[in-house]
Tab-separated table of C-alpha atoms and ligand atoms in Angstrom:
chain	number	residue	atom	x	y	z
T	1	MET	CA	-18.340	-1.781	-14.805
T	2	ALA	CA	-15.411	-4.127	-14.657
T	3	GLU	CA	-15.348	-7.634	-15.070
T	4	ILE	CA	-14.069	-9.361	-11.930
T	5	GLY	CA	-12.522	-13.071	-12.356
T	6	VAL	CA	-9.123	-15.320	-12.114
T	7	ASP	CA	-8.477	-15.185	-15.949
T	8	ILE	CA	-4.882	-14.657	-16.037
T	9	GLU	CA	-5.160	-15.007	-19.684
T	10	ARG	CA	-8.043	-12.190	-20.028
T	11	ALA	CA	-6.100	-10.252	-17.976
T	12	ALA	CA	-3.000	-10.491	-20.186
T	13	ALA	CA	-5.083	-9.820	-23.166
T	14	PHE	CA	-5.775	-6.238	-21.629
T	15	LEU	CA	-2.763	-5.608	-20.368
T	16	ARG	CA	-1.347	-6.123	-24.015
T	17	GLN	CA	-3.762	-3.961	-25.379
T	18	GLY	CA	-2.699	-0.949	-23.345
T	19	LYS	CA	-5.273	-1.138	-20.866
T	20	LEU	CA	-5.680	-1.074	-16.924
T	21	VAL	CA	-6.476	-4.609	-14.994
T	22	ALA	CA	-6.516	-4.484	-10.924
T	23	ILE	CA	-4.313	-7.065	-9.452
T	24	PRO	CA	-3.768	-8.858	-6.344
T	25	THR	CA	-0.842	-8.786	-4.486
T	26	GLU	CA	0.256	-10.039	-0.793
T	27	THR	CA	0.358	-6.157	0.355
T	28	VAL	CA	-2.633	-4.747	-1.577
T	29	TYR	CA	-4.517	-4.534	-4.609
T	30	GLY	CA	-2.566	-2.600	-7.522
T	31	LEU	CA	-3.963	-0.696	-10.731
T	32	ALA	CA	-1.554	-2.515	-13.214
T	33	SER	CA	-0.427	-1.088	-17.005
T	34	ASN	CA	2.339	-2.488	-19.098
T	35	ALA	CA	5.312	-0.495	-17.824
T	36	LEU	CA	6.811	0.722	-20.971
T	37	ASP	CA	3.624	2.014	-22.703
T	38	VAL	CA	3.549	5.512	-22.110
T	39	LYS	CA	0.070	5.955	-23.153
T	40	ALA	CA	-1.347	3.218	-20.741
T	41	LEU	CA	0.777	4.579	-17.980
T	42	SER	CA	-0.687	8.157	-18.257
T	43	SER	CA	-4.211	6.518	-18.054
T	44	ILE	CA	-2.757	4.849	-14.240
T	45	PHE	CA	-2.751	8.459	-13.289
T	46	GLU	CA	-5.783	9.674	-15.058
T	47	THR	CA	-7.557	7.054	-13.204
T	48	LYS	CA	-6.095	7.670	-9.893
T	49	ASN	CA	-6.773	11.334	-10.175
T	50	ARG	CA	-2.611	11.098	-9.149
T	51	PRO	CA	-0.461	13.808	-9.286
T	52	SER	CA	2.144	12.765	-12.205
T	53	PHE	CA	5.271	13.521	-9.666
T	54	ASP	CA	3.919	10.848	-7.785
T	55	PRO	CA	6.226	7.990	-9.427
T	56	LEU	CA	5.138	4.482	-9.878
T	57	ILE	CA	6.412	0.398	-8.576
T	58	LEU	CA	7.830	-1.633	-11.578
T	59	HIS	CA	6.197	-5.269	-10.782
T	60	VAL	CA	7.929	-8.293	-12.294
T	61	ALA	CA	8.063	-11.729	-11.941
T	62	SER	CA	11.892	-12.677	-10.413
T	63	LEU	CA	15.082	-11.037	-9.575
T	64	GLU	CA	16.492	-11.519	-12.987
T	65	GLN	CA	13.746	-9.292	-14.719
T	66	VAL	CA	15.284	-6.421	-12.833
T	67	ASN	CA	18.337	-6.214	-15.250
T	68	PRO	CA	16.965	-4.189	-18.200
T	69	PHE	CA	15.804	-1.465	-16.101
T	70	VAL	CA	18.202	-0.828	-13.729
T	71	SER	CA	22.281	0.246	-13.972
T	72	GLU	CA	23.308	-1.156	-10.712
T	73	PHE	CA	22.018	-3.428	-7.764
T	74	PRO	CA	24.114	-2.591	-4.805
T	75	GLU	CA	25.033	-5.629	-2.815
T	76	LYS	CA	23.180	-5.049	0.449
T	77	LEU	CA	19.876	-4.236	-1.748
T	78	LYS	CA	20.633	-7.552	-3.944
T	79	CYS	CA	21.235	-9.790	-0.718
T	80	LEU	CA	17.294	-8.082	0.511
T	81	ALA	CA	15.852	-9.110	-2.639
T	82	GLU	CA	17.111	-12.297	-2.779
T	83	ALA	CA	15.871	-12.953	1.073
T	84	PHE	CA	12.541	-11.723	0.512
T	85	TRP	CA	11.282	-11.735	-3.075
T	86	PRO	CA	8.826	-12.633	-4.096
T	87	GLY	CA	7.671	-10.362	-0.923
T	88	PRO	CA	6.714	-6.881	0.450
T	89	LEU	CA	9.837	-5.186	-0.516
T	90	THR	CA	10.234	-2.731	-2.805
T	91	VAL	CA	13.885	-1.408	-3.909
T	92	LEU	CA	14.806	1.950	-5.182
T	93	LEU	CA	17.900	1.575	-7.868
T	94	PRO	CA	19.388	3.595	-10.271
T	95	ARG	CA	17.425	3.304	-13.494
T	96	LYS	CA	18.248	2.568	-16.647
T	97	ALA	CA	17.002	4.759	-20.045
T	98	SER	CA	14.504	1.926	-21.047
T	99	VAL	CA	12.232	3.108	-17.821
T	100	PRO	CA	9.896	5.616	-18.944
T	101	ASP	CA	9.997	8.877	-17.368
T	102	LEU	CA	6.299	8.978	-15.729
T	103	VAL	CA	7.144	5.818	-14.005
T	104	THR	CA	9.955	7.227	-11.974
T	105	SER	CA	8.766	10.960	-12.478
T	106	GLY	CA	11.965	11.551	-14.083
T	107	LEU	CA	14.018	10.723	-10.614
T	108	GLY	CA	17.022	8.606	-10.811
T	109	ARG	CA	15.878	5.826	-9.561
T	110	VAL	CA	13.258	3.314	-10.486
T	111	ALA	CA	11.281	1.276	-7.539
T	112	VAL	CA	11.036	-2.526	-8.164
T	113	ARG	CA	9.538	-5.371	-6.549
T	114	VAL	CA	8.586	-8.872	-7.126
T	115	PRO	CA	4.828	-9.365	-5.554
T	116	ASN	CA	3.941	-12.790	-3.697
T	117	HIS	CA	0.928	-13.688	-5.214
T	118	PRO	CA	0.094	-17.102	-7.036
T	119	LEU	CA	-2.258	-15.232	-9.644
T	120	THR	CA	0.040	-12.015	-10.503
T	121	LEU	CA	3.143	-13.753	-10.750
T	122	ALA	CA	1.635	-16.175	-13.258
T	123	LEU	CA	0.274	-13.276	-15.212
T	124	LEU	CA	3.648	-11.600	-15.006
T	125	ALA	CA	5.112	-14.729	-16.425
T	126	GLN	CA	3.438	-14.798	-19.349
T	127	LEU	CA	4.143	-11.228	-20.470
T	128	ASP	CA	6.779	-9.424	-21.669
T	129	PHE	CA	6.745	-5.978	-20.233
T	130	PRO	CA	6.874	-5.170	-16.213
T	131	LEU	CA	3.869	-3.610	-14.872
T	132	ALA	CA	3.845	-0.569	-13.365
T	133	ALA	CA	1.238	-0.558	-10.430
T	134	PRO	CA	0.193	1.799	-7.895
T	135	SER	CA	-2.105	1.147	-5.088
T	136	ALA	CA	-5.582	0.329	-6.737
T	137	ASN	CA	-7.635	3.352	-4.985
T	138	PRO	CA	-8.039	6.989	-5.714
T	139	PHE	CA	-5.221	9.125	-4.801
T	140	GLY	CA	-5.018	9.910	-1.105
T	141	TYR	CA	-7.912	7.298	-0.127
T	142	ILE	CA	-7.136	4.339	1.849
T	143	SER	CA	-5.745	1.031	-0.600
T	144	PRO	CA	-7.921	-1.820	-1.496
T	145	THR	CA	-7.000	-5.129	-0.008
T	146	GLN	CA	-10.043	-6.770	-1.585
T	147	ALA	CA	-11.388	-6.991	-5.082
T	148	ALA	CA	-14.702	-5.812	-3.879
T	149	HIS	CA	-12.563	-2.638	-2.594
T	150	VAL	CA	-11.439	-2.009	-5.969
T	151	ALA	CA	-14.836	-2.205	-7.759
T	152	ALA	CA	-16.250	0.098	-5.860
T	153	GLN	CA	-13.737	3.042	-6.823
T	154	LEU	CA	-12.581	2.232	-9.725
T	155	GLY	CA	-14.763	-0.779	-11.352
T	156	LEU	CA	-16.631	1.742	-13.798
T	157	GLN	CA	-12.944	3.009	-15.226
T	158	ILE	CA	-11.155	-0.156	-15.791
T	159	PRO	CA	-12.224	-3.411	-18.003
T	160	TYR	CA	-10.932	-6.145	-15.616
T	161	ILE	CA	-10.058	-6.821	-11.605
T	162	LEU	CA	-7.951	-10.238	-11.355
T	163	ASP	CA	-9.530	-11.872	-8.140
T	164	GLY	CA	-6.825	-13.041	-5.559
T	165	GLY	CA	-8.928	-12.936	-2.797
T	166	ALA	CA	-8.031	-10.728	0.805
T	167	CYS	CA	-4.371	-9.932	0.258
T	168	ALA	CA	-2.307	-11.628	2.985
T	169	VAL	CA	-0.588	-8.836	4.578
T	170	GLY	CA	-2.583	-5.843	3.926
T	171	LEU	CA	0.253	-3.100	4.258
T	172	GLU	CA	1.980	-1.709	1.590
T	173	SER	CA	5.265	-2.672	0.862
T	174	THR	CA	8.477	-1.414	2.652
T	175	ILE	CA	10.526	0.801	0.483
T	176	VAL	CA	14.474	0.614	0.697
T	177	GLY	CA	17.344	2.376	-1.023
T	178	MET	CA	20.864	3.080	-0.240
T	179	GLU	CA	22.438	6.745	0.612
T	180	GLY	CA	26.608	5.858	0.387
T	181	GLU	CA	26.815	3.199	2.177
T	182	GLN	CA	23.808	3.325	4.314
T	183	VAL	CA	20.384	1.385	3.794
T	184	VAL	CA	17.576	3.838	4.182
T	185	ILE	CA	13.760	3.275	4.587
T	186	TYR	CA	11.510	5.156	2.749
T	187	ARG	CA	8.347	3.792	3.690
T	188	LEU	CA	7.415	1.405	6.462
T	189	GLY	CA	5.503	-1.295	5.240
T	190	GLY	CA	4.370	-4.887	5.039
T	191	LEU	CA	8.297	-6.142	5.875
T	192	GLU	CA	9.197	-5.947	9.170
T	193	LEU	CA	12.669	-3.572	10.059
T	194	SER	CA	13.971	-6.307	12.147
T	195	GLU	CA	13.612	-8.478	9.266
T	196	ILE	CA	15.851	-6.573	7.315
T	197	GLU	CA	18.512	-5.538	10.048
T	198	SER	CA	18.830	-9.362	10.598
T	199	LEU	CA	20.600	-9.181	7.176
T	200	VAL	CA	22.078	-5.838	6.672
T	201	GLY	CA	22.517	-4.125	10.084
T	202	PRO	CA	20.958	-0.823	11.494
T	203	VAL	CA	19.204	1.172	8.732
T	204	THR	CA	18.051	4.868	9.081
T	205	ILE	CA	14.526	5.376	8.472
T	206	GLN	CA	13.481	8.732	6.707
T	207	ALA	CA	9.685	7.955	6.597
T	208	HIS	CA	8.138	11.275	7.835
T	209	SER	CA	9.380	13.770	5.754
T	210	THR	CA	6.524	15.672	4.175
T	211	SER	CA	8.292	18.787	3.074
T	212	ASN	CA	9.877	17.166	-0.108
T	213	PRO	CA	8.892	13.363	-0.283
T	214	SER	CA	10.808	11.399	-2.349
T	215	ALA	CA	7.991	8.857	-1.658
T	216	PRO	CA	4.590	10.383	-1.654
T	217	GLY	CA	3.345	7.616	-0.207
T	218	GLN	CA	5.152	9.402	2.928
T	219	LEU	CA	2.438	13.145	2.331
T	220	ALA	CA	1.343	13.752	5.747
T	221	SER	CA	-2.344	12.702	4.648
T	222	HIS	CA	-2.600	9.729	2.761
T	223	TYR	CA	-4.306	6.521	3.497
T	224	ALA	CA	-7.178	8.534	4.505
T	225	PRO	CA	-10.782	7.956	5.470
T	226	ARG	CA	-13.567	10.674	3.964
T	227	LYS	CA	-14.784	10.631	7.631
T	228	PRO	CA	-13.225	12.427	10.325
T	229	PHE	CA	-10.423	10.411	11.514
T	230	PHE	CA	-8.618	11.035	15.247
T	231	LEU	CA	-6.322	8.636	17.398
T	232	GLY	CA	-6.431	8.611	20.880
T	233	ASN	CA	-7.625	7.129	24.199
T	234	LEU	CA	-10.541	5.145	23.257
T	235	THR	CA	-11.712	3.986	27.024
T	236	GLU	CA	-11.901	7.980	27.471
T	237	LEU	CA	-12.968	8.964	23.919
T	238	VAL	CA	-15.506	6.854	23.175
T	239	PRO	CA	-17.852	7.405	26.441
T	240	GLN	CA	-17.353	10.854	26.125
T	241	LEU	CA	-18.450	10.846	22.519
T	242	ILE	CA	-21.139	8.688	22.597
T	243	GLN	CA	-22.771	11.130	26.128
T	244	GLN	CA	-21.963	13.834	23.725
T	245	GLY	CA	-25.084	12.352	21.212
T	246	LYS	CA	-21.872	11.611	18.514
T	247	GLU	CA	-22.582	9.039	16.123
T	248	VAL	CA	-19.112	7.426	16.899
T	249	GLY	CA	-17.058	4.561	15.291
T	250	VAL	CA	-14.270	3.015	16.745
T	251	LEU	CA	-11.213	0.886	15.333
T	252	SER	CA	-9.770	-0.881	18.021
T	253	PHE	CA	-6.639	-3.104	18.433
T	254	SER	CA	-8.549	-5.419	20.658
T	255	THR	CA	-10.895	-4.016	23.089
T	256	HIS	CA	-14.569	-4.109	22.697
T	257	PHE	CA	-16.995	-1.735	23.442
T	258	PRO	CA	-20.110	-3.543	24.536
T	259	SER	CA	-22.181	0.089	24.489
T	260	LEU	CA	-21.817	0.281	20.715
T	261	SER	CA	-23.917	-1.944	18.231
T	262	ALA	CA	-21.320	-4.466	16.058
T	263	ASP	CA	-21.630	-2.247	12.831
T	264	ARG	CA	-19.846	0.604	14.952
T	265	GLN	CA	-16.774	-0.820	16.015
T	266	VAL	CA	-13.772	-3.334	14.256
T	267	ILE	CA	-11.365	-5.016	16.772
T	268	LEU	CA	-8.014	-5.476	14.470
T	269	SER	CA	-7.246	-8.564	16.711
T	270	ALA	CA	-9.028	-9.872	19.596
T	271	THR	CA	-5.285	-11.813	20.197
T	272	GLN	CA	-3.224	-8.690	19.951
T	273	ASP	CA	-1.617	-10.288	17.038
T	274	LEU	CA	0.032	-7.546	14.876
T	275	LYS	CA	-0.060	-9.297	11.738
T	276	GLU	CA	-3.922	-10.093	12.116
T	277	ALA	CA	-4.226	-6.322	12.859
T	278	ALA	CA	-2.175	-4.963	9.739
T	279	GLN	CA	-4.237	-7.276	7.702
T	280	ARG	CA	-7.626	-6.239	8.641
T	281	LEU	CA	-6.785	-2.294	8.666
T	282	PHE	CA	-7.691	-0.627	5.344
T	283	MET	CA	-10.575	-2.969	5.599
T	284	ALA	CA	-11.653	-2.060	8.916
T	285	MET	CA	-11.078	1.380	8.220
T	286	ARG	CA	-13.312	0.865	4.892
T	287	LEU	CA	-15.952	-0.580	6.938
T	288	LEU	CA	-16.318	2.364	9.376
T	289	ASP	CA	-15.850	4.789	6.837
T	290	GLU	CA	-19.164	3.495	4.741
T	291	SER	CA	-21.097	3.206	8.119
T	292	GLU	CA	-23.636	5.130	9.793
T	293	ALA	CA	-21.058	6.625	11.873
T	294	GLU	CA	-20.488	10.336	10.968
T	295	LEU	CA	-16.549	10.418	12.920
T	296	ILE	CA	-14.221	7.232	13.048
T	297	VAL	CA	-11.821	7.440	16.716
T	298	ALA	CA	-8.894	4.393	16.304
T	299	GLU	CA	-6.195	4.322	18.483
T	300	PHE	CA	-2.688	2.920	18.049
T	301	VAL	CA	-1.322	-0.217	18.495
T	302	PRO	CA	2.237	-1.070	19.952
T	303	GLU	CA	5.074	0.552	18.095
T	304	ILE	CA	6.857	-2.693	18.020
T	305	GLY	CA	7.127	-5.125	14.365
T	306	LEU	CA	4.424	-4.439	12.454
T	307	GLY	CA	2.980	-2.003	14.692
T	308	ARG	CA	5.107	0.397	13.213
T	309	ALA	CA	3.778	0.405	10.059
T	310	ILE	CA	0.129	0.239	11.238
T	311	ASN	CA	1.135	2.925	13.339
T	312	ASP	CA	2.456	5.270	10.458
T	313	ARG	CA	-0.847	4.377	8.743
T	314	LEU	CA	-3.079	5.373	11.569
T	315	LYS	CA	-0.978	8.755	11.549
T	316	ARG	CA	-1.474	9.685	8.089
T	317	ALA	CA	-5.132	8.741	8.007
T	318	ALA	CA	-5.822	10.994	10.977
T	319	THR	CA	-7.726	14.339	10.401
T	320	LEU	CA	-5.647	16.082	12.994
T	321	PRO	CA	-2.852	16.521	15.021
T	322	ILE	CA	-3.331	13.823	18.021
T	323	HIS	CA	-3.762	14.488	21.430
U	1	TXA	O1	2.911	-2.708	-1.550
U	1	TXA	C1	3.096	-1.992	-2.830
U	1	TXA	O2	3.985	-1.567	-2.385
U	1	TXA	C2	1.867	-1.716	-3.626
U	1	TXA	C3	1.501	-2.917	-4.207
U	1	TXA	C4	0.205	-2.974	-5.724
U	1	TXA	O3	2.919	-3.226	-5.266
U	1	TXA	N1	1.857	-0.444	-4.618
U	1	TXA	C5	2.163	0.408	-4.011
U	1	TXA	O4	2.115	1.779	-4.715
U	1	TXA	O5	1.822	0.836	-3.023
U	1	TXA	P1	1.947	3.322	-4.328
U	1	TXA	O6	2.128	3.868	-6.088
U	1	TXA	O7	0.734	3.235	-3.891
U	1	TXA	O8	3.331	3.625	-3.127
U	1	TXA	C6	4.064	3.510	-3.986
U	1	TXA	C7	5.488	4.405	-3.291
U	1	TXA	C8	4.942	5.936	-3.930
U	1	TXA	O9	4.697	7.186	-2.220
U	1	TXA	C9	5.764	6.357	-4.397
U	1	TXA	O10	5.967	7.801	-4.469
U	1	TXA	C10	7.264	5.686	-4.181
U	1	TXA	O11	6.534	4.114	-3.895
U	1	TXA	N2	8.011	5.323	-5.768
U	1	TXA	C11	7.646	4.813	-6.395
U	1	TXA	N3	8.977	5.445	-7.090
U	1	TXA	C12	9.884	5.757	-6.544
U	1	TXA	C13	10.925	6.854	-6.977
U	1	TXA	N4	11.302	6.337	-8.113
U	1	TXA	N5	11.874	7.032	-5.973
U	1	TXA	C14	10.990	7.270	-5.014
U	1	TXA	N6	9.994	6.957	-4.392
U	1	TXA	C15	9.266	6.085	-5.459
U	2	MG	MG1	-0.401	4.152	-2.819
C-alpha cells in the first residue's frame, strides 16, 4: 500500500528512480512521473489503464521552465500564463523534439501548466525534470480531490502519495490553445472563461467534440461514477423514484430533501456558491457512488462562471441522455 505523507524529499527520490508519485494540485491530484523518462511514462498509462492516444500535461515550476519544451509561446497565451500561473490553466504550445512522443501522443503541441500547490511547487523546484501528470484516477472514473481518493484506487500500485489536503479548486484545469489568431478553449475547467476573456477578448469553445477528441478529457463518457447516474429535475425525480422503491442517492446544488437520510444526499453548496460547489463536486460523486444507493440523480447548477465547467462534468458523468 502506498505510503501517504508530506515528505517532499521522499517523493523526489521515488520520482528520480522512475517511480510514480501522486501529487496534490489546486485542481485535482495528479499521478506524476519524470516526463522525460519513457519507461516511467509508460507506467502511468499502465497504472491508469489509459489509452496511449490520450496525451499528458507537463507540470513545471515556473513560466521560464517551459522554454526547453516549446518552440513558440504566442503572445495571447503568454499573457494568460503570466496572469494565471501558478493556477488552473493549461496551455497547448508547439512542442520541441525534447518532449517524448508518449507525452503528446505524437501530436504537434504539448500541454503545459504550473500548478498552484505549495507542496508540488516545492517538489518541482527540487527536480531537474518536469513532471507528466494526468489525474490520479483509473481512466474514465472520477478525478481524486483528496489523498484518500488516490489511495482507494491506486494505492496498491504506487509507492507514495504526497498529501496536500483537499484540492482548493476541485475541477481540472481549463485547457487553452490557439487556432490561427483565435484563442480556443478545449476543456472548461477551474479557471473561469470571464477571467480569460477579460485579458484576451472573446474565445471559441471547442469543448464538446466527441468524434475526434483533441483532448480525450472531452470524451462524452468520462469522470463517471460506476452507479447509474441521471440528471434531471430533482423535485420531480426524487419523490417518483422513492415511490418506485428505488434506493436513490441525490446530488443537489443547494436543496435538502427531508425524505432522504443524510448518507443518501450531498448538497454542493447550501449558499449556492459555485466555487464551493466546484470544490465539492468530485468528492460528492464519490461519496454517493460508495453509498448504499443503487442509482444517483443530480441536477445542473446555474450555467454561469464555474457552473459551466461543473455542468460539463455532470453531463460527462451521466449514464443516459438528459431528459
Ligand atoms: O488540472 C489538471 O489539468 C490535472 C492536474 C493533475 O494537473 N490534470 C489532468 O490531466 O486533468 P488529464 O490527463 O486527466 O487530462 C488532461 C487533458 C486530457 O484530456 C488530454 O487529452 C489533454 O489534456 N491534453 C494533454 N496534452 C494534450 C495535447 N498535446 N493536445 C491536446 N490535448 C492534450
Ligand atoms: Mg483525467
